[in-house]
Coordinates of C-alpha atoms and ligand atoms in Angstrom, one line a residue:
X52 CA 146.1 153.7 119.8
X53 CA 143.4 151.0 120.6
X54 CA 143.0 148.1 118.7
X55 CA 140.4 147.9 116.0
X56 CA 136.8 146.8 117.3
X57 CA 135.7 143.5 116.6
X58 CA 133.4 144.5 113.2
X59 CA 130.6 142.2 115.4
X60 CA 130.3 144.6 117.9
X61 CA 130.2 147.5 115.7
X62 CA 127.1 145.9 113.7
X63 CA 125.4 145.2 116.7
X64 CA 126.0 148.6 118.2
X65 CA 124.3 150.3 114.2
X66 CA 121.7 147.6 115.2
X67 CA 120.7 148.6 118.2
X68 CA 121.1 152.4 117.4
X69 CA 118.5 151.6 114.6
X70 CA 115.8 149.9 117.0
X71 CA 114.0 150.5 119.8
X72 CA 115.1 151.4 123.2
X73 CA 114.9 148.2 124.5
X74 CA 117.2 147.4 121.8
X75 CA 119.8 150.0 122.9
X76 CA 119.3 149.1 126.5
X77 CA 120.1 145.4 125.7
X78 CA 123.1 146.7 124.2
X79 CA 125.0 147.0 127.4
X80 CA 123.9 143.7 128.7
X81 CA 125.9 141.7 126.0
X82 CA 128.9 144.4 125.5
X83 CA 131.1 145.9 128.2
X84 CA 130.7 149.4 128.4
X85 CA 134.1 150.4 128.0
X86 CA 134.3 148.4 125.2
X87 CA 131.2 150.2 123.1
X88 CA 132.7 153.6 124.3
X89 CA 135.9 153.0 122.8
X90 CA 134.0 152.2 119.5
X91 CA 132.1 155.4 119.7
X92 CA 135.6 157.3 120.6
X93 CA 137.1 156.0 117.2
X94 CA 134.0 157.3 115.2
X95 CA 134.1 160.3 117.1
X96 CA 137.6 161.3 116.3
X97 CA 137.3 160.4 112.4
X98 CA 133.9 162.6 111.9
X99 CA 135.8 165.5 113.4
X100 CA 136.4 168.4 110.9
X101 CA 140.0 169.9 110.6
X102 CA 140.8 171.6 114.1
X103 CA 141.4 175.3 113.9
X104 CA 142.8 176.3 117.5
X105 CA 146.7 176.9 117.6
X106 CA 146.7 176.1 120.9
X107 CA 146.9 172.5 121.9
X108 CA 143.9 171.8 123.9
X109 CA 142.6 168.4 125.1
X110 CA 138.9 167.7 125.4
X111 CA 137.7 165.6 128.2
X112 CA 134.6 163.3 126.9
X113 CA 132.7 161.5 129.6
X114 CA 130.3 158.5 128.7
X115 CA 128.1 157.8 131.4
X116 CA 126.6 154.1 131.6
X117 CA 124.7 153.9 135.2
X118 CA 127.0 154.2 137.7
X119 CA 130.2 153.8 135.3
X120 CA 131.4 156.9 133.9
X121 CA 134.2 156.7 131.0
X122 CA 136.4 159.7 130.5
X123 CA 138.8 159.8 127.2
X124 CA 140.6 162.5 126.2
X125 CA 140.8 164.0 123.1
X126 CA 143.8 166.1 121.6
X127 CA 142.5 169.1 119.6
X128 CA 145.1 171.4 117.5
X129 CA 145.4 172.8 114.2
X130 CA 147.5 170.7 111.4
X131 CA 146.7 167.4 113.5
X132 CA 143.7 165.4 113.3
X133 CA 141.9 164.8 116.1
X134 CA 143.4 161.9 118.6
X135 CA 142.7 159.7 121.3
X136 CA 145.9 161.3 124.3
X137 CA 146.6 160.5 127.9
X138 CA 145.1 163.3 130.9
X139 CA 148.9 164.4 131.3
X140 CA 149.8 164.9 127.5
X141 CA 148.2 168.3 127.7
X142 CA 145.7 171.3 129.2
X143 CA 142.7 169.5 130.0
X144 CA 140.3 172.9 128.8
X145 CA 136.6 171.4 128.6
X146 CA 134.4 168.4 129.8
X147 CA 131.6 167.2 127.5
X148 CA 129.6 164.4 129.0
X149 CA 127.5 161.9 127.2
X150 CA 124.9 159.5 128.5
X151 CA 126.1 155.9 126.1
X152 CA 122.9 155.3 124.8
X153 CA 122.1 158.4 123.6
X154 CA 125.5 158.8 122.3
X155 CA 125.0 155.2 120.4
X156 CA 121.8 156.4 118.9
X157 CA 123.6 160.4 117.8
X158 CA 126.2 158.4 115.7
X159 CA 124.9 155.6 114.3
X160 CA 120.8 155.8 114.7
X161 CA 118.8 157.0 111.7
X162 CA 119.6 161.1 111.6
X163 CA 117.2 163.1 113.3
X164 CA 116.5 166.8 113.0
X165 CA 116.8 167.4 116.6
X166 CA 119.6 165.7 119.0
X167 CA 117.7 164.4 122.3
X168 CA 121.0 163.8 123.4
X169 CA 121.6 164.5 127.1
X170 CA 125.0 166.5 127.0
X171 CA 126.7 168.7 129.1
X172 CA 130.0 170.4 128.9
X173 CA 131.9 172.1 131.5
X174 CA 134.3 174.7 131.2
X175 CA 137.5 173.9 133.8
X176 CA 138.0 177.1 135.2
X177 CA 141.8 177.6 135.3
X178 CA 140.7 178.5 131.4
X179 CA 139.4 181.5 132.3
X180 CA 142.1 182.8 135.1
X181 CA 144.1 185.6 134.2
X182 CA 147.2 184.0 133.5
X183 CA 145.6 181.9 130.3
X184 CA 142.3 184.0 129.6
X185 CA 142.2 185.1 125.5
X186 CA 144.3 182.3 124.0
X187 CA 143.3 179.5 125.7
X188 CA 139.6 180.5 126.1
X189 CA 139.7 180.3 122.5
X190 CA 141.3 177.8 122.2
X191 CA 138.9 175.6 124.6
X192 CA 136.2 176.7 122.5
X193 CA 137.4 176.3 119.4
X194 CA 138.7 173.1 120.6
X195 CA 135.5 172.1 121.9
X196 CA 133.6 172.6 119.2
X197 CA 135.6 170.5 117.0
X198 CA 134.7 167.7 118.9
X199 CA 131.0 168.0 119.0
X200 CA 131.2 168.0 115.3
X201 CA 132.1 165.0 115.9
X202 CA 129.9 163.3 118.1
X203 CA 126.7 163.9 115.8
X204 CA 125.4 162.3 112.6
X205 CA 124.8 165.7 111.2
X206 CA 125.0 165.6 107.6
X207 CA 127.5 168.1 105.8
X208 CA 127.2 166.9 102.3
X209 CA 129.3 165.0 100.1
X210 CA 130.9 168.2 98.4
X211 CA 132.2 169.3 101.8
X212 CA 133.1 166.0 102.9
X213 CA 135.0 165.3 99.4
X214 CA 137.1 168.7 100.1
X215 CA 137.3 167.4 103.9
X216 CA 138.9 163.7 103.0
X217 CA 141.0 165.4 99.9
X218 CA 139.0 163.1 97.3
X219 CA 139.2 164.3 93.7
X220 CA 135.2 163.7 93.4
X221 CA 134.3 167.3 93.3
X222 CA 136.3 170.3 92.7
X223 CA 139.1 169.3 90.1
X224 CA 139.2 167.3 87.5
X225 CA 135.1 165.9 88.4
X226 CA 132.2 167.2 89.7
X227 CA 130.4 164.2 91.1
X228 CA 129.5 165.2 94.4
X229 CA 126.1 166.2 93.4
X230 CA 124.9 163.8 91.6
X231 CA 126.1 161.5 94.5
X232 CA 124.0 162.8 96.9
X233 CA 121.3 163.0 95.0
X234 CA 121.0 159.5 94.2
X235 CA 122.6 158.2 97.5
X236 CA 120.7 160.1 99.8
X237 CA 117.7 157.7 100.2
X238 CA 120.7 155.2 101.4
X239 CA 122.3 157.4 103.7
X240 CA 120.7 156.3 107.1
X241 CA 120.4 152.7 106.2
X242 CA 123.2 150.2 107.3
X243 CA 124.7 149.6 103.6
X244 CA 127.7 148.0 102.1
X245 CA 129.3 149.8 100.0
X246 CA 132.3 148.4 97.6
X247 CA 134.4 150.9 96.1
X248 CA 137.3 149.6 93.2
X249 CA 140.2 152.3 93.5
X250 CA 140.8 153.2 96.9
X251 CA 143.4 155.6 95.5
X252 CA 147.1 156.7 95.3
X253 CA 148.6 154.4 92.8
X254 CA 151.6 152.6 94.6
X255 CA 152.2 155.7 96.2
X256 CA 152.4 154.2 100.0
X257 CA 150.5 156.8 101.5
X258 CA 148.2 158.7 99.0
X259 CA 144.5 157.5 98.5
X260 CA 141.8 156.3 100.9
X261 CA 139.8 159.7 101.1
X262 CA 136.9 158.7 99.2
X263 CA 136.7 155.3 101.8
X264 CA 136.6 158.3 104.5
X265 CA 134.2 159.8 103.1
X266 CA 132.2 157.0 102.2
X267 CA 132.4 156.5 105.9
X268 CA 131.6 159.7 107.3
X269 CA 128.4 160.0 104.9
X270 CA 126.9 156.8 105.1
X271 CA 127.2 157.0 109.3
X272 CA 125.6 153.3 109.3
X273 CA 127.8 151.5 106.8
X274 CA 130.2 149.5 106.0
X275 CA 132.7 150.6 103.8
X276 CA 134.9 148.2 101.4
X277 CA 137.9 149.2 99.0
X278 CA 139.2 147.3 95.8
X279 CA 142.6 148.1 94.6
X280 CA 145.1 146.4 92.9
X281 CA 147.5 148.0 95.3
X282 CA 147.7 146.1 99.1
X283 CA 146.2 149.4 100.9
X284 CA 145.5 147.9 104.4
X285 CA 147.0 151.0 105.8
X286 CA 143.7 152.4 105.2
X287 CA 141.6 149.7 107.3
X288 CA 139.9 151.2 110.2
X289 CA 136.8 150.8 112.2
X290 CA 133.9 150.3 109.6
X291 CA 136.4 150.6 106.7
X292 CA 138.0 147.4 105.0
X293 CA 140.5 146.8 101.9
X294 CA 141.1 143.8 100.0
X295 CA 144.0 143.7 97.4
X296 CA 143.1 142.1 94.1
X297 CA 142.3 143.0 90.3
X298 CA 139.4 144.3 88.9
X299 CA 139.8 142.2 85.7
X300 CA 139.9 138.9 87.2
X301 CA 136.3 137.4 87.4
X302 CA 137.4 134.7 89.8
X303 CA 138.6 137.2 92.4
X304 CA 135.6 139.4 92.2
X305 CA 133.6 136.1 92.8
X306 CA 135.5 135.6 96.1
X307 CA 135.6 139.3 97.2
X308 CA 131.6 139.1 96.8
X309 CA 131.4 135.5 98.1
X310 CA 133.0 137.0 101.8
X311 CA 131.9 140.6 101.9
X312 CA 129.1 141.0 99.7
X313 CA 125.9 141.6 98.5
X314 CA 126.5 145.0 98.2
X315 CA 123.8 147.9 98.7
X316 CA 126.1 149.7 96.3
X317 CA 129.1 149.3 93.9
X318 CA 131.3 152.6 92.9
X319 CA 133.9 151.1 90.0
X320 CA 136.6 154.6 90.7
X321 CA 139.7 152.4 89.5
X322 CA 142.1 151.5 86.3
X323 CA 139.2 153.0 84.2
X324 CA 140.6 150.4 81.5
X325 CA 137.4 149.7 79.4
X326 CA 137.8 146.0 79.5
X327 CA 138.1 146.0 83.0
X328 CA 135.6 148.6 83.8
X329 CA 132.8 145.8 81.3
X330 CA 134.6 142.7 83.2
X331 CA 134.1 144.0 86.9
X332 CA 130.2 144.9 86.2
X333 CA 129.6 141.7 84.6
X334 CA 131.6 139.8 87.8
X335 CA 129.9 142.3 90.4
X336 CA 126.6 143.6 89.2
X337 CA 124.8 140.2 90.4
X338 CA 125.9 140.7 93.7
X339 CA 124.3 144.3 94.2
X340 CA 121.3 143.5 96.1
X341 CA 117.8 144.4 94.5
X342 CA 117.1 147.8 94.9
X343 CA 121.0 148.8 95.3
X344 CA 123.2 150.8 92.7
X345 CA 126.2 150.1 90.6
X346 CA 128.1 153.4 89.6
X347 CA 130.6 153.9 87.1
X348 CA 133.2 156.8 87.1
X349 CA 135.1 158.4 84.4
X350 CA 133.8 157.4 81.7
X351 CA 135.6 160.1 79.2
X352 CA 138.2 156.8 78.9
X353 CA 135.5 155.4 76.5
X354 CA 137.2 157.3 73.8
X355 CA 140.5 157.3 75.0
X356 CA 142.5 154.7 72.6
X357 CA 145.4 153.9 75.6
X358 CA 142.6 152.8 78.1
X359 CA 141.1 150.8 75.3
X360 CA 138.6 153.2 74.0
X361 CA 137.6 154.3 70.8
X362 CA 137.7 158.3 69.5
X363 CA 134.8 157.3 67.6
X364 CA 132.0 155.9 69.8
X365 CA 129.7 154.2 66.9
X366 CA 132.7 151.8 65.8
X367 CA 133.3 149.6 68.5
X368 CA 130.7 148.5 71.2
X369 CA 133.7 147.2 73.5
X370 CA 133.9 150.3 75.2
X371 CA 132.3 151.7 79.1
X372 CA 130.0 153.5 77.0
X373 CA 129.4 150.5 75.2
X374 CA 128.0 148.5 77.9
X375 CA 126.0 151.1 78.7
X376 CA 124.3 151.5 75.6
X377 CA 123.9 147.7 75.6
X378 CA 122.1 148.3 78.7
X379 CA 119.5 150.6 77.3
X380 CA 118.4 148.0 75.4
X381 CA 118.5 145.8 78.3
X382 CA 115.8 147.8 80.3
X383 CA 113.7 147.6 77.1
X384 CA 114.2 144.0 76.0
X385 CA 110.6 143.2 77.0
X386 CA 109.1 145.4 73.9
X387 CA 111.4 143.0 71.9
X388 CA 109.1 141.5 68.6
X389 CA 109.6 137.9 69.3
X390 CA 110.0 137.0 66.7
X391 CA 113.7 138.2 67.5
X392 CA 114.5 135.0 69.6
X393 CA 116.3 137.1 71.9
X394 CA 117.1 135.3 75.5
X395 CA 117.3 137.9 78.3
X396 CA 120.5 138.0 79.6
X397 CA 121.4 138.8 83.6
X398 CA 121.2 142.5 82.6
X399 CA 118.3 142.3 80.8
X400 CA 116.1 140.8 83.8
X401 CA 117.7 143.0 86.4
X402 CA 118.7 146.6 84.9
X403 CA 115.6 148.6 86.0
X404 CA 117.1 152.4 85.6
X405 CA 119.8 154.1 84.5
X406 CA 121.0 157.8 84.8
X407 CA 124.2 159.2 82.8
X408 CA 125.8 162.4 83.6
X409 CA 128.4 163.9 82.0
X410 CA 131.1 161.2 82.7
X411 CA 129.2 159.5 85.5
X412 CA 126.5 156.4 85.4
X413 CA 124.3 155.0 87.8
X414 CA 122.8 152.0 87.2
X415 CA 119.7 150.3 89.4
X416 CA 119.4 147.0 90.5
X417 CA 115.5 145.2 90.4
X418 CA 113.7 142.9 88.8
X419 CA 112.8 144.1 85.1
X420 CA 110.1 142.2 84.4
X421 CA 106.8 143.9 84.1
X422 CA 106.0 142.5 81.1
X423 CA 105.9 144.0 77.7
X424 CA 103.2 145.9 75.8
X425 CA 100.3 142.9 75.1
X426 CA 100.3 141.0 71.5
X427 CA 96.9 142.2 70.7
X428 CA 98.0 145.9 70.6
X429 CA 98.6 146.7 66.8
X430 CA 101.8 147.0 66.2
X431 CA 101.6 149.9 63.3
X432 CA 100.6 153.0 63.6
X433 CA 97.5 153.2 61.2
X434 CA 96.1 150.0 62.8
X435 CA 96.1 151.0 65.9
X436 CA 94.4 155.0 65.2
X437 CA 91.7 152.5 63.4
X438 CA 91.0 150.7 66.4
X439 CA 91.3 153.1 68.8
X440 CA 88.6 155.4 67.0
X441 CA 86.0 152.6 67.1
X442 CA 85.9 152.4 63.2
X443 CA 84.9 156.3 62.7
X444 CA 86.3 158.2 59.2
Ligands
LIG208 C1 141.5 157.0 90.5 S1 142.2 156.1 91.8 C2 140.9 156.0 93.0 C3 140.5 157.2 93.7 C4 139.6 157.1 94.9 N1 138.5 156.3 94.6 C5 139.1 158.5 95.3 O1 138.1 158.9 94.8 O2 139.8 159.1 96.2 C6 142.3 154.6 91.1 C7 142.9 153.4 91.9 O3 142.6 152.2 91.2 C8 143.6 151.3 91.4 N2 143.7 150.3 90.3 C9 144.3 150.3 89.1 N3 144.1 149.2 88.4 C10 143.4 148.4 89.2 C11 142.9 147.1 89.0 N4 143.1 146.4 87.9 N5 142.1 146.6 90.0 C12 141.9 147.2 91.1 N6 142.3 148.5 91.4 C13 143.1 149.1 90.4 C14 144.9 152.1 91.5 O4 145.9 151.5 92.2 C15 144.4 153.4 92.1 O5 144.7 153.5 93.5

């Protein structure tokens, strides 16, 4: 397999897929060619859906740059995912050719409605001779059509994509999905960073990592980062990073932010221990950039005494639920009376929005400071019908 891109040319490649086209045509002045298609091979075969064909087929892919054209091959067949293979390894069925800019700007521009992209695809024609016509025609099609799934930024929704990466965010025990893309979708086509804590699978040593897939896959732009406690570098991959450490320790989320962060947008998806859930929003919630989201899953563990919850919700404030009740408070603390003396904490001055779903909160990031009703409006209700009615009975 090829080595991992160097994350600096995949940025610059989501740059310049975001600009205009004298951005994308300065992109193969200061990268080899080869060296952007290979990046574009790797998101290619990981946005592929499941192949269906039970014949093995490989797919030839041809990038054009001027005079250079780049042929990889791409090895299609049900119960594998789709992989980078040599010419001999199989029955070379189809050529799809690509022109790299456009390519660039299919998979990681902004999504458009309608590809301008300049593809071909060529049908080899021993396909269709007697000997292999029916399975292999099908086969070359199906095949093919696997592949251009791939090679677009197309957007299936998160619900498909959760059933797609095997992530337990819709369909079983949740039913996120929805809300997800409802409040993630104005983020979609922006270059974001996303932390996730929980990338999944306990210490099981392969389980896990499909909600980083299909974190990936969804935000086509972004960058992808997964918490666990577990060490789950198996999972790295082009656009995707993990970083071992704990979700309780304050000093550790400092760091992680310090290197990776800010974050467009923080998912905490691990121990769903209260304390920790209330320690890792108080470590990470400064680091979500304005305008960003911090998202809390699973909150049922509120009242669930063996994650440090409480069956009843009115006795103890130390609890997910908790903080989020605290935060209520905390987008209203302007229309405190002063004569409370209350000092607005980090949350107060930057919790703008919140939304709860039936285990599920999304928090906003801003600046919460538009000021609270004026003094000089009476504060009782009688007062203020008197004033408002200019003194008539
Ligand atoms: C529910 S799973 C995450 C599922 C994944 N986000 C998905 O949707 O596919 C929870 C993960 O949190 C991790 N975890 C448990 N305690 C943790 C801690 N203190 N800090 C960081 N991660 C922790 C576990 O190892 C586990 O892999």
């Amino acid at each position: 397999m090829a080595e991992k891109a160097d994350i600096s040319l995949v940025q610059d490649i989501i740059r310049a897929a975001g600009g205009h086209a004298a951005d994308l045509a300065g992109l193969t002045d200061r990268h080899a060619a080869a060296d952007i298609a290979e990046v574009l091979i790797d998101e290619i075969t990981s946005r592929c859906p499941a192949p269906v064909n039970d014949v093995p087929v490989l797919v030839e892919l041809v990038i054009s740059a001027g005079d250079e054209r780049l042929a990889h091959h791409l090895e299609v067949v049900k119960g594998s995912p789709v992989r980078t293979a040599a010419k001999d390894d199989g029955f070379v069925a189809m050529r799809v050719d690509y022109e790299l800019t456009e390519l660039v700007r299919e998979l990681f521009g902004p999504y458009r409605e309608r590809s301008a992209g300049t593809r071909g695809t060529t049908l080899f024609p021993y396909v269709t001779d007697s000997e292999h016509l029916g399975s292999h025609f099908l086969a070359a099609q199906q095949g093919t059509e696997t592949v251009l799934a791939g090679c677009t930024s197309r957007k299936p929704d998160l619900s498909e994509l959760a059933s797609r990466y095997l992530t337990p965010k819709w369909g079983s025990l949740h039913w996120f999905t929805p809300h997800y893309d409802r409040h993630f979708r104005d983020y979609r086509d922006e270059p974001v960073r996303v932390l996730e804590i929980g990338v999944g699978g306990y210490k099981h040593p392969e389980w896990g990592g499909g909600s980083l897939r299909m974190w990936k896959h969804f935000f086509h732009r972004g960058e992808i980062f997964g918490l666990d406690i577990v060490d789950k570098s198996h999972f790295d991959a082009q656009r995707v990073k993990t970083i071992q450490g704990d979700q309780n320790d304050p000093d550790c989320l400092a760091a992680i932010a310090e290197e990776y962060g800010p974050f467009d947008i923080v998912i905490d998806d691990g121990s769903h221990i209260n304390e920790h859930i209330r320690t890792s929003f108080h470590a990470l919630f400064p680091h979500v950039r304005p305008g960003g989201l911090y998202v809390i899953e699973d909150l049922w563990t509120a009242y669930w005494p063996g994650f440090g919850g409480n069956e009843n919700p009115k006795q103890d404030g130390a609890t997910s639920l908790g903080l989020l009740k605290d935060l209520v408070d905390s987008v209203q603390h302007q229309e405190l009376p002063a004569t409370a003396g209350h000092r607005p904490s980090y949350a107060d001055q930057h919790v703008v929005g919140m939304h709860l779903y039936h285990n599920l909160a999304f928090i906003e990031k801003g600046t919460n400071a538009e000021g609270g009703i004026p003094p000089w409006i009476p504060r009782d209700f009688e007062t203020l019908v008197a004033v408002s009615s200019g003194g008539a009975a």
